[in-house]
XYZ file of C-alpha atoms in Angstrom:
346
model
C 0.000 0.000 0.000
C 1.490 3.340 -1.048
C 0.760 6.666 0.660
C -0.471 9.431 -1.614
C -0.600 13.155 -1.003
C -2.932 15.470 -2.930
C -2.016 19.126 -3.304
C -5.046 21.424 -3.707
C -7.677 18.828 -2.882
C -10.371 21.508 -2.623
C -10.707 22.119 -6.368
C -12.798 19.968 -8.664
C -9.817 17.953 -9.927
C -8.385 17.533 -6.431
C -11.730 16.376 -5.079
C -12.089 13.907 -7.944
C -8.589 12.561 -7.257
C -9.597 11.926 -3.651
C -12.836 10.227 -4.711
C -11.108 7.906 -7.161
C -8.284 7.002 -4.800
C -10.793 6.124 -2.075
C -11.624 3.026 -4.105
C -8.064 2.160 -5.083
C -6.889 -1.221 -3.758
C -3.195 -0.239 -3.600
C -3.260 3.425 -2.532
C -4.134 5.230 0.682
C -4.531 9.008 0.719
C -2.722 10.165 3.851
C -2.290 13.908 3.352
C -4.203 16.666 1.527
C -3.665 20.392 1.170
C -5.880 23.323 0.260
C -4.846 26.946 0.063
C -8.123 28.453 1.263
C -9.444 25.658 3.476
C -6.425 24.774 5.616
C -7.468 23.794 9.123
C -10.790 22.282 8.096
C -11.646 18.602 7.708
C -12.067 17.333 4.151
C -15.696 16.143 4.652
C -16.608 19.654 5.818
C -15.578 20.965 2.392
C -16.727 17.975 0.319
C -19.454 16.074 2.221
C -19.424 13.282 -0.374
C -15.901 12.416 0.852
C -17.199 11.631 4.361
C -15.126 8.424 4.551
C -11.830 10.293 3.998
C -11.762 12.251 7.246
C -8.439 14.026 6.838
C -7.378 17.463 7.988
C -6.671 19.872 5.151
C -3.226 21.329 5.768
C -1.045 23.987 4.161
C 1.742 21.524 3.355
C 1.854 17.787 2.712
C 3.172 15.491 5.388
C 6.718 14.240 4.842
C 5.818 10.545 4.686
C 4.011 10.410 1.323
C 5.271 8.037 -1.378
C 3.733 9.858 -4.343
C 2.462 13.406 -4.875
C -0.487 14.383 -7.065
C -1.035 18.071 -7.724
C -4.234 19.819 -8.801
C -2.796 23.323 -8.573
C -3.023 25.712 -11.547
C -0.029 26.397 -13.771
C 3.009 28.186 -12.296
C 1.786 27.511 -8.747
C 2.089 23.788 -9.489
C 5.720 23.947 -10.619
C 6.681 26.042 -7.599
C 5.032 23.633 -5.158
C 6.293 20.494 -6.865
C 9.898 21.514 -7.495
C 11.224 20.295 -4.093
C 9.559 16.888 -4.536
C 10.841 16.511 -8.095
C 14.411 17.379 -7.115
C 14.196 14.956 -4.181
C 13.145 12.127 -6.519
C 9.618 11.692 -5.199
C 7.230 10.477 -7.938
C 5.066 13.416 -9.022
C 1.914 13.575 -11.136
C 0.935 17.102 -12.147
C -2.514 17.970 -13.512
C -1.535 21.508 -14.540
C 0.068 22.669 -17.798
C 3.488 23.233 -16.231
C 5.239 20.150 -17.598
C 3.208 19.296 -20.697
C 5.062 21.367 -23.286
C 8.574 20.272 -24.189
C 9.763 23.672 -25.413
C 10.213 26.294 -22.670
C 9.799 29.131 -25.185
C 6.419 27.747 -26.234
C 5.427 27.525 -22.587
C 6.498 31.139 -22.045
C 4.440 32.306 -25.019
C 1.246 30.789 -23.643
C 1.731 30.822 -19.864
C 4.589 33.157 -18.978
C 8.025 32.452 -17.573
C 8.412 28.872 -16.337
C 9.333 28.607 -12.636
C 11.651 25.623 -13.242
C 12.626 25.451 -16.914
C 15.375 22.899 -16.330
C 12.847 20.320 -15.124
C 10.913 20.207 -18.394
C 13.313 17.666 -19.866
C 12.477 15.233 -17.053
C 8.742 15.274 -17.696
C 6.717 12.650 -19.541
C 3.468 13.545 -21.273
C 0.911 11.498 -19.382
C -1.188 9.993 -22.159
C -0.804 6.218 -21.716
C -2.237 5.463 -25.136
C 0.849 7.114 -26.634
C 3.488 6.978 -23.894
C 2.715 3.987 -21.680
C 6.283 2.666 -21.467
C 7.782 6.111 -20.814
C 5.252 6.750 -18.032
C 6.245 3.489 -16.356
C 9.846 4.706 -16.169
C 9.129 8.329 -15.282
C 9.107 10.096 -11.939
C 7.494 13.273 -13.292
C 4.324 12.900 -15.344
C 2.311 15.763 -16.802
C -1.353 14.856 -17.138
C -2.667 16.182 -20.484
C -5.272 18.883 -20.684
C -8.856 17.705 -20.999
C -9.372 19.145 -24.484
C -6.032 17.795 -25.795
C -6.842 14.329 -24.475
C -10.044 14.249 -26.513
C -8.486 15.832 -29.612
C -5.322 13.735 -29.621
C -7.135 10.436 -29.063
C -9.604 11.325 -31.823
C -6.865 12.146 -34.348
C -3.897 9.952 -33.378
C -4.664 6.945 -35.639
C -5.125 9.282 -38.615
C -1.805 11.091 -38.127
C 0.178 7.971 -37.218
C -1.138 6.203 -40.305
C -0.490 9.172 -42.616
C -4.148 8.969 -43.631
C -4.932 12.699 -43.638
C -3.441 16.026 -44.570
C -2.002 17.975 -41.665
C -4.453 20.891 -41.689
C -6.818 19.906 -38.887
C -9.868 21.444 -37.257
C -11.023 20.557 -33.732
C -14.366 21.829 -32.473
C -14.779 20.920 -28.794
C -17.387 21.572 -26.127
C -16.863 21.278 -22.378
C -18.974 21.368 -19.252
C -18.564 24.094 -16.641
C -16.399 22.109 -14.238
C -13.552 22.536 -16.721
C -13.392 26.188 -15.670
C -12.538 25.207 -12.099
C -14.250 25.788 -8.768
C -13.235 29.415 -8.221
C -16.070 31.913 -8.601
C -16.062 33.923 -11.825
C -18.733 35.776 -13.751
C -18.471 33.586 -16.832
C -19.548 30.479 -14.939
C -22.476 31.945 -12.981
C -25.750 30.093 -13.557
C -27.512 33.140 -14.948
C -24.700 33.700 -17.455
C -24.473 30.159 -18.844
C -27.899 28.565 -18.445
C -29.397 28.073 -21.883
C -26.283 29.485 -23.561
C -23.557 28.001 -25.757
C -20.470 30.123 -26.357
C -17.101 29.842 -28.023
C -13.985 31.225 -26.353
C -10.228 31.357 -26.865
C -10.842 32.667 -30.368
C -7.485 34.454 -30.501
C -5.712 31.228 -29.601
C -6.163 28.738 -26.780
C -3.391 27.370 -24.563
C -4.290 23.779 -25.387
C -3.590 24.208 -29.107
C 0.219 23.823 -28.902
C -0.206 20.746 -26.735
C -2.390 19.112 -29.384
C 0.018 20.073 -32.171
C 3.063 18.857 -30.213
C 1.724 15.356 -29.674
C 0.176 14.900 -33.105
C 3.343 16.128 -34.789
C 5.372 13.500 -32.960
C 3.059 10.833 -34.401
C 3.453 11.855 -38.037
C 5.925 9.713 -39.998
C 7.431 12.926 -41.403
C 7.585 14.500 -37.908
C 5.969 17.687 -39.155
C 3.871 19.715 -36.727
C 0.320 19.889 -38.094
C -1.684 23.070 -38.459
C -4.401 22.715 -35.832
C -7.348 25.079 -35.681
C -8.829 24.550 -32.224
C -12.041 26.213 -31.058
C -13.367 25.385 -27.568
C -16.923 26.036 -26.423
C -18.616 26.233 -23.040
C -21.846 24.295 -22.736
C -24.270 24.485 -19.788
C -23.676 21.107 -18.173
C -21.477 20.148 -15.242
C -18.952 17.763 -16.760
C -18.053 16.154 -20.060
C -16.294 16.948 -23.340
C -17.406 16.238 -26.874
C -14.732 16.963 -29.472
C -15.343 16.747 -33.218
C -12.210 16.721 -35.358
C -12.141 17.292 -39.121
C -9.411 16.277 -41.562
C -8.959 15.812 -45.303
C -8.001 12.306 -46.390
C -4.765 12.006 -48.354
C -5.238 10.935 -51.952
C -5.540 7.158 -52.118
C -5.189 6.670 -48.356
C -8.739 5.363 -47.921
C -11.145 3.486 -50.202
C -13.190 5.744 -52.471
C -16.465 4.097 -51.494
C -17.727 5.668 -48.263
C -18.870 2.524 -46.480
C -15.569 0.791 -47.180
C -13.693 3.866 -45.946
C -15.727 3.918 -42.729
C -15.063 0.222 -42.163
C -11.338 0.656 -42.713
C -11.228 3.609 -40.317
C -12.986 1.593 -37.620
C -10.501 -1.260 -38.073
C -7.523 1.092 -37.923
C -8.821 2.770 -34.757
C -9.477 -0.568 -33.087
C -5.999 -1.801 -33.987
C -4.334 1.429 -32.814
C -6.000 1.255 -29.377
C -5.844 -2.505 -28.929
C -4.706 -3.301 -25.402
C -5.650 0.144 -24.061
C -8.453 -0.454 -21.569
C -10.109 2.959 -21.539
C -10.441 3.849 -25.223
C -13.359 2.286 -27.065
C -14.404 2.629 -30.705
C -18.178 2.902 -30.960
C -20.610 1.910 -33.707
C -22.338 5.307 -33.644
C -21.658 8.810 -32.389
C -21.044 8.846 -28.602
C -22.543 11.143 -25.987
C -20.880 12.744 -22.981
C -23.491 10.945 -20.860
C -21.870 7.656 -21.879
C -18.630 8.591 -20.090
C -19.938 10.454 -17.017
C -17.901 9.645 -13.907
C -15.661 7.171 -15.733
C -12.159 7.063 -17.197
C -13.440 6.060 -20.622
C -12.929 7.840 -23.919
C -15.355 6.850 -26.661
C -14.325 7.390 -30.289
C -16.298 7.326 -33.513
C -14.452 7.810 -36.831
C -16.611 8.583 -39.848
C -16.524 9.905 -43.404
C -18.824 12.755 -44.387
C -21.263 11.622 -47.063
C -21.142 14.903 -48.989
C -17.589 16.221 -48.727
C -15.642 13.029 -48.045
C -13.987 14.704 -45.047
C -12.837 12.425 -42.247
C -14.721 13.262 -39.043
C -13.597 11.798 -35.711
C -15.655 12.292 -32.564
C -14.398 11.824 -29.004
C -16.417 11.869 -25.796
C -14.936 11.822 -22.296
C -15.451 13.156 -18.787
C -13.231 16.221 -18.365
C -12.683 15.385 -14.673
C -12.196 11.675 -15.435
C -10.095 10.729 -18.447
C -9.545 14.466 -18.936
C -7.874 15.007 -15.542
C -8.120 12.975 -12.312
C -8.838 9.621 -13.932
C -5.850 10.058 -16.231
C -3.696 10.948 -13.212
C -4.679 7.728 -11.439
C -4.042 5.751 -14.627
C -0.536 7.236 -14.767
C -0.009 6.550 -11.064
C -0.842 2.895 -11.692
C 1.755 2.665 -14.456
C 4.422 4.497 -12.445
C 3.917 2.258 -9.420
C 3.627 -1.044 -11.290
C -0.051 -1.609 -10.488
C -2.715 -2.884 -12.844
C -3.428 0.019 -15.199
C -7.149 -0.150 -14.437
C -6.843 -0.247 -10.628
C -9.372 2.076 -9.025
C -10.769 3.031 -12.436
C -12.940 0.126 -13.531
C -16.259 1.771 -12.628
C -18.675 2.189 -15.538
C -20.193 5.534 -16.443
C -23.186 6.830 -14.494
C -26.206 6.454 -16.770
C -28.633 8.076 -17.282
């Protein structure tokens, strides 16, 4: 049994980490922190975590075996730096260690608090980097939008099936904006409304391009147009990705092309327990509360464009669930430990 510490347990991702680890057969949460709730008991902040009656402290106890952080960018790197330099296994749910290039990070997030540590980090998407995660002591959990976009497009880029001008239209529930109060997530502002944001560029775009570029046989970074949207529901992401098939890469007849795409997706994700190729377009409801990502590749009947749809829970496979999956790989546990629960439906 390993002892886990959660930094910033009082946010949505931190609370979901605690919930998932409560059911983990090999992990015991022994220490939790929260910047604004220090001194309170965890069930007083999150009553649904009544069985994890821990005091929320300002700092983690010294006897943890692994650290999981749900702090925002910059704050995460500052808090995690001592643990990383001491060799403690760290799993970070912020953007601080996702981008390989420090100049790219600076463009989107500002000066990195620990630039020299970027080279130690592994991008925490097991479907692409399972073996590297097993050997790593610093794992950066992907963003929720990039997880959906990358999983939707990876078989296409790896198989050189499409041109590298890509469009990703993605919609997320409100929990993706975090638990802090802000006008844009007030009920009266979002109820009955659907809005696009990040129209001058979103921080998740370079993350998507970085990982998809590494998959291309020619190594070229694709041109990714990424437009996120806020939808009035609590949790879930539906991402629809569009790409143009390379000449001759797929059968000309639509039904044959669809069948080949399904086979290629199934082969690409064979042996990966949380990615499933569906027979029809998935819904966010089909992934609620789970670590699943459902994919549906298709070919548009009119234009012949390849359309790939991904559905996942932004707090599950898009954040806390992915962190637990990485923890399992890092610690040598079964990859599905603590994550085998099916989605909540309806």
